[in-house]
Amino acid sequence: MEFFIDTANLSEIKEANEMGILDGVTTNPSLMAKENIFGKENINKHYRQICSIVNGPVSAEVIATDYKEMVQEGLALSDLHDNIVVKIPMTAEGIKAIRYLSDKGIRTNCTLVFSAGQALIAAKAGATYLSPFLGRLDDISADGVGLVAQIRTIYDNYQFSTKILAASIRHPMHITQCAEIGADVVTAPLKAIQQLIKHPLTDSGLAQFLKDAQKGG
Ligand code: E4P
């Protein structure tokens, strides 16, 4: 399973990259706003910076909602760096844009996915990645992890090559549950990734080993 970090924060991206387990990055307009990155030039500069840190796919989301403008924006984003994957929302216009970019050999990430039907359409359009938002489904008492399982079955039934990129991850259990199901990629905040490392028995076991190692001088 590939690990992406879901942030536009450069320090967090560097920290995750230095762990040696990072395969890519996902961003979205809200994450960019959180870092106070506004305006086309600043946004493009920020994407280039992220791409210079991580040697893997970096999802950059289009702001346009109209097919032609999405395509234009997507082409411009993909020109920024070889690592860029164009992130496009799951709308009728978005699906047309995914088809167009995919036919041009440009990688896409279909975002804001909340149903198996949407996942089926995105795969048919040739999306490289599909982002089901687990946490936001859980927030409304729906089954986010269950949706990932459903999509896995559908994609396997027909050997769709679209990769399932589990998104809106809130905690380490989401990550391990997605790994059990066979999600291709998980994109998570740094904290959830770090929480995977921690276990109280590891901490107490290590403390005891260190204590015993001191015995005898
Ligand atoms: C996915 O690519 C999105 O950036 C992200 O996972 C959304 O997560 P949120 O629901 O925590 O905003």
PDB file of C-alpha atoms and ligand atoms in Angstrom:
ATOM      1  CA  MET A   1       0.000   0.000   0.000  1.00  0.00           C
ATOM      2  CA  GLU A   2       1.297   3.444  -0.887  1.00  0.00           C
ATOM      3  CA  PHE A   3       1.338   6.194   1.745  1.00  0.00           C
ATOM      4  CA  PHE A   4       0.510   9.764   0.768  1.00  0.00           C
ATOM      5  CA  ILE A   5       0.378  12.694   3.168  1.00  0.00           C
ATOM      6  CA  ASP A   6      -2.756  14.858   3.031  1.00  0.00           C
ATOM      7  CA  THR A   7      -1.452  18.371   3.612  1.00  0.00           C
ATOM      8  CA  ALA A   8       0.031  21.442   1.970  1.00  0.00           C
ATOM      9  CA  ASN A   9       2.283  22.128   4.970  1.00  0.00           C
ATOM     10  CA  LEU A  10       5.908  21.949   3.831  1.00  0.00           C
ATOM     11  CA  SER A  11       7.357  21.086   7.262  1.00  0.00           C
ATOM     12  CA  GLU A  12       4.935  18.194   7.681  1.00  0.00           C
ATOM     13  CA  ILE A  13       5.698  16.966   4.163  1.00  0.00           C
ATOM     14  CA  LYS A  14       9.445  17.119   4.908  1.00  0.00           C
ATOM     15  CA  GLU A  15       8.966  15.328   8.233  1.00  0.00           C
ATOM     16  CA  ALA A  16       6.962  12.494   6.647  1.00  0.00           C
ATOM     17  CA  ASN A  17       9.435  12.261   3.778  1.00  0.00           C
ATOM     18  CA  GLU A  18      12.343  11.965   6.208  1.00  0.00           C
ATOM     19  CA  MET A  19      10.609   8.970   7.822  1.00  0.00           C
ATOM     20  CA  GLY A  20      11.354   7.183   4.539  1.00  0.00           C
ATOM     21  CA  ILE A  21       7.821   5.876   4.073  1.00  0.00           C
ATOM     22  CA  LEU A  22       6.253   8.606   1.942  1.00  0.00           C
ATOM     23  CA  ASP A  23       5.113   7.863  -1.605  1.00  0.00           C
ATOM     24  CA  GLY A  24       3.204  11.036  -2.485  1.00  0.00           C
ATOM     25  CA  VAL A  25       1.131  14.051  -1.429  1.00  0.00           C
ATOM     26  CA  THR A  26      -2.478  15.153  -1.780  1.00  0.00           C
ATOM     27  CA  THR A  27      -3.635  18.726  -1.396  1.00  0.00           C
ATOM     28  CA  ASN A  28      -6.934  20.500  -1.873  1.00  0.00           C
ATOM     29  CA  PRO A  29      -8.009  24.170  -1.931  1.00  0.00           C
ATOM     30  CA  SER A  30      -8.879  24.106   1.794  1.00  0.00           C
ATOM     31  CA  LEU A  31      -5.446  22.696   2.706  1.00  0.00           C
ATOM     32  CA  MET A  32      -3.768  25.390   0.559  1.00  0.00           C
ATOM     33  CA  ALA A  33      -5.870  28.098   2.255  1.00  0.00           C
ATOM     34  CA  LYS A  34      -4.856  26.718   5.664  1.00  0.00           C
ATOM     35  CA  GLU A  35      -1.236  27.484   4.705  1.00  0.00           C
ATOM     36  CA  ASN A  36      -2.276  30.953   3.443  1.00  0.00           C
ATOM     37  CA  ILE A  37      -1.346  30.124  -0.142  1.00  0.00           C
ATOM     38  CA  PHE A  38      -3.498  32.227  -2.466  1.00  0.00           C
ATOM     39  CA  GLY A  39      -3.203  33.466  -6.053  1.00  0.00           C
ATOM     40  CA  LYS A  40      -2.116  31.474  -9.092  1.00  0.00           C
ATOM     41  CA  GLU A  41       1.595  32.359  -8.894  1.00  0.00           C
ATOM     42  CA  ASN A  42       1.901  31.529  -5.199  1.00  0.00           C
ATOM     43  CA  ILE A  43      -0.094  28.341  -5.626  1.00  0.00           C
ATOM     44  CA  ASN A  44       2.056  27.173  -8.555  1.00  0.00           C
ATOM     45  CA  LYS A  45       5.239  28.033  -6.641  1.00  0.00           C
ATOM     46  CA  HIS A  46       3.970  26.037  -3.666  1.00  0.00           C
ATOM     47  CA  TYR A  47       3.217  22.981  -5.836  1.00  0.00           C
ATOM     48  CA  ARG A  48       6.740  23.162  -7.283  1.00  0.00           C
ATOM     49  CA  GLN A  49       8.175  23.286  -3.762  1.00  0.00           C
ATOM     50  CA  ILE A  50       6.173  20.217  -2.728  1.00  0.00           C
ATOM     51  CA  CYS A  51       7.341  18.407  -5.872  1.00  0.00           C
ATOM     52  CA  SER A  52      10.958  19.232  -5.040  1.00  0.00           C
ATOM     53  CA  ILE A  53      10.580  17.539  -1.627  1.00  0.00           C
ATOM     54  CA  VAL A  54       8.721  14.368  -2.577  1.00  0.00           C
ATOM     55  CA  ASN A  55       9.693  12.086  -5.411  1.00  0.00           C
ATOM     56  CA  GLY A  56       6.174  10.810  -6.108  1.00  0.00           C
ATOM     57  CA  PRO A  57       2.681  11.854  -7.207  1.00  0.00           C
ATOM     58  CA  VAL A  58       1.457  15.246  -5.930  1.00  0.00           C
ATOM     59  CA  SER A  59      -2.262  15.897  -6.381  1.00  0.00           C
ATOM     60  CA  ALA A  60      -3.061  19.492  -7.385  1.00  0.00           C
ATOM     61  CA  GLU A  61      -6.754  20.347  -7.551  1.00  0.00           C
ATOM     62  CA  VAL A  62      -8.453  22.421 -10.247  1.00  0.00           C
ATOM     63  CA  ILE A  63     -10.689  25.278  -9.121  1.00  0.00           C
ATOM     64  CA  ALA A  64     -12.702  25.493 -12.363  1.00  0.00           C
ATOM     65  CA  THR A  65     -16.053  23.731 -12.539  1.00  0.00           C
ATOM     66  CA  ASP A  66     -16.641  23.976 -16.285  1.00  0.00           C
ATOM     67  CA  TYR A  67     -15.242  21.196 -18.525  1.00  0.00           C
ATOM     68  CA  LYS A  68     -13.164  23.416 -20.834  1.00  0.00           C
ATOM     69  CA  GLU A  69     -11.725  25.466 -17.980  1.00  0.00           C
ATOM     70  CA  MET A  70     -10.970  22.322 -15.966  1.00  0.00           C
ATOM     71  CA  VAL A  71      -9.039  20.928 -18.934  1.00  0.00           C
ATOM     72  CA  GLN A  72      -7.095  24.194 -19.387  1.00  0.00           C
ATOM     73  CA  GLU A  73      -6.300  24.385 -15.702  1.00  0.00           C
ATOM     74  CA  GLY A  74      -5.385  20.698 -15.603  1.00  0.00           C
ATOM     75  CA  LEU A  75      -2.996  21.027 -18.535  1.00  0.00           C
ATOM     76  CA  ALA A  76      -1.328  24.046 -16.898  1.00  0.00           C
ATOM     77  CA  LEU A  77      -0.985  22.215 -13.567  1.00  0.00           C
ATOM     78  CA  SER A  78       0.490  19.131 -15.198  1.00  0.00           C
ATOM     79  CA  ASP A  79       3.060  21.345 -16.961  1.00  0.00           C
ATOM     80  CA  LEU A  80       4.370  22.526 -13.578  1.00  0.00           C
ATOM     81  CA  HIS A  81       6.214  19.294 -12.767  1.00  0.00           C
ATOM     82  CA  ASP A  82       6.275  15.622 -13.784  1.00  0.00           C
ATOM     83  CA  ASN A  83       5.044  14.659 -10.289  1.00  0.00           C
ATOM     84  CA  ILE A  84       1.752  16.545 -10.638  1.00  0.00           C
ATOM     85  CA  VAL A  85      -1.489  14.558 -10.755  1.00  0.00           C
ATOM     86  CA  VAL A  86      -4.517  16.673 -11.696  1.00  0.00           C
ATOM     87  CA  LYS A  87      -7.213  16.428  -9.051  1.00  0.00           C
ATOM     88  CA  ILE A  88     -10.728  16.836 -10.430  1.00  0.00           C
ATOM     89  CA  PRO A  89     -14.043  16.794  -8.551  1.00  0.00           C
ATOM     90  CA  MET A  90     -16.634  14.102  -9.244  1.00  0.00           C
ATOM     91  CA  THR A  91     -19.122  16.033 -11.377  1.00  0.00           C
ATOM     92  CA  ALA A  92     -20.463  15.465 -14.887  1.00  0.00           C
ATOM     93  CA  GLU A  93     -18.096  18.172 -16.178  1.00  0.00           C
ATOM     94  CA  GLY A  94     -15.263  16.680 -14.137  1.00  0.00           C
ATOM     95  CA  ILE A  95     -15.783  13.241 -15.665  1.00  0.00           C
ATOM     96  CA  LYS A  96     -15.498  14.738 -19.156  1.00  0.00           C
ATOM     97  CA  ALA A  97     -12.273  16.465 -18.124  1.00  0.00           C
ATOM     98  CA  ILE A  98     -10.890  13.219 -16.659  1.00  0.00           C
ATOM     99  CA  ARG A  99     -11.652  11.422 -19.942  1.00  0.00           C
ATOM    100  CA  TYR A 100      -9.902  14.162 -21.937  1.00  0.00           C
ATOM    101  CA  LEU A 101      -6.797  14.359 -19.735  1.00  0.00           C
ATOM    102  CA  SER A 102      -6.582  10.596 -19.417  1.00  0.00           C
ATOM    103  CA  ASP A 103      -6.649  10.245 -23.231  1.00  0.00           C
ATOM    104  CA  LYS A 104      -3.760  12.742 -23.336  1.00  0.00           C
ATOM    105  CA  GLY A 105      -1.766  10.549 -20.912  1.00  0.00           C
ATOM    106  CA  ILE A 106      -2.150  12.991 -18.004  1.00  0.00           C
ATOM    107  CA  ARG A 107      -2.681  11.402 -14.588  1.00  0.00           C
ATOM    108  CA  THR A 108      -5.850  12.367 -12.713  1.00  0.00           C
ATOM    109  CA  ASN A 109      -7.280  11.959  -9.213  1.00  0.00           C
ATOM    110  CA  CYS A 110     -11.078  11.984  -9.065  1.00  0.00           C
ATOM    111  CA  THR A 111     -11.974  13.588  -5.745  1.00  0.00           C
ATOM    112  CA  LEU A 112     -15.041  14.060  -3.524  1.00  0.00           C
ATOM    113  CA  VAL A 113     -16.240  10.497  -4.083  1.00  0.00           C
ATOM    114  CA  PHE A 114     -18.960   9.208  -1.764  1.00  0.00           C
ATOM    115  CA  SER A 115     -20.615   6.297  -3.588  1.00  0.00           C
ATOM    116  CA  ALA A 116     -19.818   3.115  -5.512  1.00  0.00           C
ATOM    117  CA  GLY A 117     -21.669   4.456  -8.550  1.00  0.00           C
ATOM    118  CA  GLN A 118     -19.376   7.480  -8.657  1.00  0.00           C
ATOM    119  CA  ALA A 119     -16.372   5.153  -8.385  1.00  0.00           C
ATOM    120  CA  LEU A 120     -17.610   3.089 -11.328  1.00  0.00           C
ATOM    121  CA  ILE A 121     -18.035   6.170 -13.537  1.00  0.00           C
ATOM    122  CA  ALA A 122     -14.584   7.558 -12.628  1.00  0.00           C
ATOM    123  CA  ALA A 123     -12.939   4.241 -13.538  1.00  0.00           C
ATOM    124  CA  LYS A 124     -14.817   4.140 -16.847  1.00  0.00           C
ATOM    125  CA  ALA A 125     -13.523   7.683 -17.571  1.00  0.00           C
ATOM    126  CA  GLY A 126      -9.950   6.474 -17.013  1.00  0.00           C
ATOM    127  CA  ALA A 127      -9.117   8.185 -13.707  1.00  0.00           C
ATOM    128  CA  THR A 128      -5.664   7.206 -12.428  1.00  0.00           C
ATOM    129  CA  TYR A 129      -6.724   7.583  -8.781  1.00  0.00           C
ATOM    130  CA  LEU A 130     -10.113   7.630  -7.069  1.00  0.00           C
ATOM    131  CA  SER A 131     -10.519   9.389  -3.730  1.00  0.00           C
ATOM    132  CA  PRO A 132     -13.392   8.100  -1.559  1.00  0.00           C
ATOM    133  CA  PHE A 133     -13.723  10.354   1.515  1.00  0.00           C
ATOM    134  CA  LEU A 134     -14.045   7.945   4.464  1.00  0.00           C
ATOM    135  CA  GLY A 135     -14.076  10.383   7.357  1.00  0.00           C
ATOM    136  CA  ARG A 136     -16.738  12.613   5.872  1.00  0.00           C
ATOM    137  CA  LEU A 137     -18.993   9.575   5.349  1.00  0.00           C
ATOM    138  CA  ASP A 138     -18.412   8.447   8.942  1.00  0.00           C
ATOM    139  CA  ASP A 139     -19.346  11.994  10.014  1.00  0.00           C
ATOM    140  CA  ILE A 140     -22.867  11.501   8.639  1.00  0.00           C
ATOM    141  CA  SER A 141     -23.251   8.003  10.114  1.00  0.00           C
ATOM    142  CA  ALA A 142     -22.439   6.240   6.845  1.00  0.00           C
ATOM    143  CA  ASP A 143     -19.792   3.511   6.458  1.00  0.00           C
ATOM    144  CA  GLY A 144     -16.644   5.001   4.914  1.00  0.00           C
ATOM    145  CA  VAL A 145     -14.544   1.838   5.210  1.00  0.00           C
ATOM    146  CA  GLY A 146     -17.464  -0.197   3.815  1.00  0.00           C
ATOM    147  CA  LEU A 147     -17.471   2.004   0.721  1.00  0.00           C
ATOM    148  CA  VAL A 148     -13.777   1.287   0.116  1.00  0.00           C
ATOM    149  CA  ALA A 149     -14.520  -2.455   0.345  1.00  0.00           C
ATOM    150  CA  GLN A 150     -17.401  -2.116  -2.111  1.00  0.00           C
ATOM    151  CA  ILE A 151     -15.227  -0.220  -4.602  1.00  0.00           C
ATOM    152  CA  ARG A 152     -12.430  -2.812  -4.232  1.00  0.00           C
ATOM    153  CA  THR A 153     -14.886  -5.576  -5.207  1.00  0.00           C
ATOM    154  CA  ILE A 154     -16.192  -3.631  -8.196  1.00  0.00           C
ATOM    155  CA  TYR A 155     -12.738  -2.718  -9.504  1.00  0.00           C
ATOM    156  CA  ASP A 156     -11.502  -6.298  -9.066  1.00  0.00           C
ATOM    157  CA  ASN A 157     -14.577  -7.707 -10.844  1.00  0.00           C
ATOM    158  CA  TYR A 158     -13.629  -5.829 -13.998  1.00  0.00           C
ATOM    159  CA  GLN A 159      -9.860  -5.365 -13.559  1.00  0.00           C
ATOM    160  CA  PHE A 160     -10.193  -1.572 -13.599  1.00  0.00           C
ATOM    161  CA  SER A 161      -6.709  -0.061 -13.296  1.00  0.00           C
ATOM    162  CA  THR A 162      -7.914   3.025 -11.362  1.00  0.00           C
ATOM    163  CA  LYS A 163      -6.173   3.056  -7.995  1.00  0.00           C
ATOM    164  CA  ILE A 164      -8.276   3.419  -4.845  1.00  0.00           C
ATOM    165  CA  LEU A 165      -6.807   6.320  -2.853  1.00  0.00           C
ATOM    166  CA  ALA A 166      -8.562   6.255   0.520  1.00  0.00           C
ATOM    167  CA  ALA A 167      -8.946   9.865   1.691  1.00  0.00           C
ATOM    168  CA  SER A 168     -10.411  11.906   4.537  1.00  0.00           C
ATOM    169  CA  ILE A 169      -8.572   9.636   6.956  1.00  0.00           C
ATOM    170  CA  ARG A 170      -9.079  10.613  10.582  1.00  0.00           C
ATOM    171  CA  HIS A 171      -7.164   8.033  12.634  1.00  0.00           C
ATOM    172  CA  PRO A 172      -4.728   5.091  12.366  1.00  0.00           C
ATOM    173  CA  MET A 173      -7.541   2.482  12.419  1.00  0.00           C
ATOM    174  CA  HIS A 174      -8.812   3.902   9.135  1.00  0.00           C
ATOM    175  CA  ILE A 175      -5.359   3.209   7.650  1.00  0.00           C
ATOM    176  CA  THR A 176      -5.127  -0.395   8.835  1.00  0.00           C
ATOM    177  CA  GLN A 177      -8.734  -1.098   7.838  1.00  0.00           C
ATOM    178  CA  CYS A 178      -7.992   0.197   4.330  1.00  0.00           C
ATOM    179  CA  ALA A 179      -4.870  -1.990   4.209  1.00  0.00           C
ATOM    180  CA  GLU A 180      -6.970  -5.065   5.108  1.00  0.00           C
ATOM    181  CA  ILE A 181      -9.410  -4.278   2.301  1.00  0.00           C
ATOM    182  CA  GLY A 182      -6.639  -3.710  -0.219  1.00  0.00           C
ATOM    183  CA  ALA A 183      -6.899   0.028  -0.912  1.00  0.00           C
ATOM    184  CA  ASP A 184      -4.000   0.857  -3.239  1.00  0.00           C
ATOM    185  CA  VAL A 185      -3.139   4.129  -1.519  1.00  0.00           C
ATOM    186  CA  VAL A 186      -4.032   5.893   1.681  1.00  0.00           C
ATOM    187  CA  THR A 187      -3.650   9.654   2.134  1.00  0.00           C
ATOM    188  CA  ALA A 188      -3.559  10.718   5.756  1.00  0.00           C
ATOM    189  CA  PRO A 189      -2.597  13.620   8.003  1.00  0.00           C
ATOM    190  CA  LEU A 190       0.891  13.351   9.546  1.00  0.00           C
ATOM    191  CA  LYS A 191      -0.590  12.698  12.991  1.00  0.00           C
ATOM    192  CA  ALA A 192      -2.482   9.569  11.862  1.00  0.00           C
ATOM    193  CA  ILE A 193       0.674   8.222  10.202  1.00  0.00           C
ATOM    194  CA  GLN A 194       2.725   8.856  13.350  1.00  0.00           C
ATOM    195  CA  GLN A 195       0.065   7.194  15.516  1.00  0.00           C
ATOM    196  CA  LEU A 196       0.639   3.948  13.588  1.00  0.00           C
ATOM    197  CA  ILE A 197       4.099   3.759  15.128  1.00  0.00           C
ATOM    198  CA  LYS A 198       3.001   4.124  18.725  1.00  0.00           C
ATOM    199  CA  HIS A 199       2.090   1.296  21.108  1.00  0.00           C
ATOM    200  CA  PRO A 200       2.215   1.511  24.923  1.00  0.00           C
ATOM    201  CA  LEU A 201       3.696  -2.012  25.167  1.00  0.00           C
ATOM    202  CA  THR A 202       6.536  -0.958  22.852  1.00  0.00           C
ATOM    203  CA  ASP A 203       7.230   2.050  25.094  1.00  0.00           C
ATOM    204  CA  SER A 204       7.124   0.086  28.363  1.00  0.00           C
ATOM    205  CA  GLY A 205       9.071  -2.830  26.840  1.00  0.00           C
ATOM    206  CA  LEU A 206      11.802  -0.508  25.619  1.00  0.00           C
ATOM    207  CA  ALA A 207      11.962   1.279  28.975  1.00  0.00           C
ATOM    208  CA  GLN A 208      12.479  -2.098  30.674  1.00  0.00           C
ATOM    209  CA  PHE A 209      15.153  -3.195  28.168  1.00  0.00           C
ATOM    210  CA  LEU A 210      17.070   0.043  28.691  1.00  0.00           C
ATOM    211  CA  LYS A 211      16.776  -0.321  32.472  1.00  0.00           C
ATOM    212  CA  ASP A 212      18.041  -3.923  32.344  1.00  0.00           C
ATOM    213  CA  ALA A 213      20.894  -2.913  30.043  1.00  0.00           C
ATOM    214  CA  GLN A 214      22.184  -0.613  32.798  1.00  0.00           C
ATOM    215  CA  LYS A 215      22.343  -3.449  35.346  1.00  0.00           C
ATOM    216  CA  GLY A 216      25.795  -4.523  36.264  1.00  0.00           C
ATOM    217  CA  GLY A 217      27.268  -1.083  35.653  1.00  0.00           C
TER     218      GLY A 217
HETATM  219  C1  E4P B   1      -8.388  14.133  -0.192  1.00  0.00           C
HETATM  220  O1  E4P B   1      -7.600  14.143  -1.091  1.00  0.00           O
HETATM  221  C2  E4P B   1      -8.724  15.297   0.627  1.00  0.00           C
HETATM  222  O2  E4P B   1      -7.678  16.230   0.543  1.00  0.00           O
HETATM  223  C3  E4P B   1      -8.867  14.992   2.093  1.00  0.00           C
HETATM  224  O3  E4P B   1      -8.536  13.667   2.393  1.00  0.00           O
HETATM  225  C4  E4P B   1     -10.109  15.499   2.703  1.00  0.00           C
HETATM  226  O4  E4P B   1     -10.083  15.195   4.070  1.00  0.00           O
HETATM  227  P1  E4P B   1     -11.001  15.928   5.168  1.00  0.00           P
HETATM  228  O5  E4P B   1     -12.337  15.293   5.124  1.00  0.00           O
HETATM  229  O6  E4P B   1     -10.284  15.656   6.449  1.00  0.00           O
HETATM  230  O7  E4P B   1     -11.036  17.385   4.782  1.00  0.00           O
END
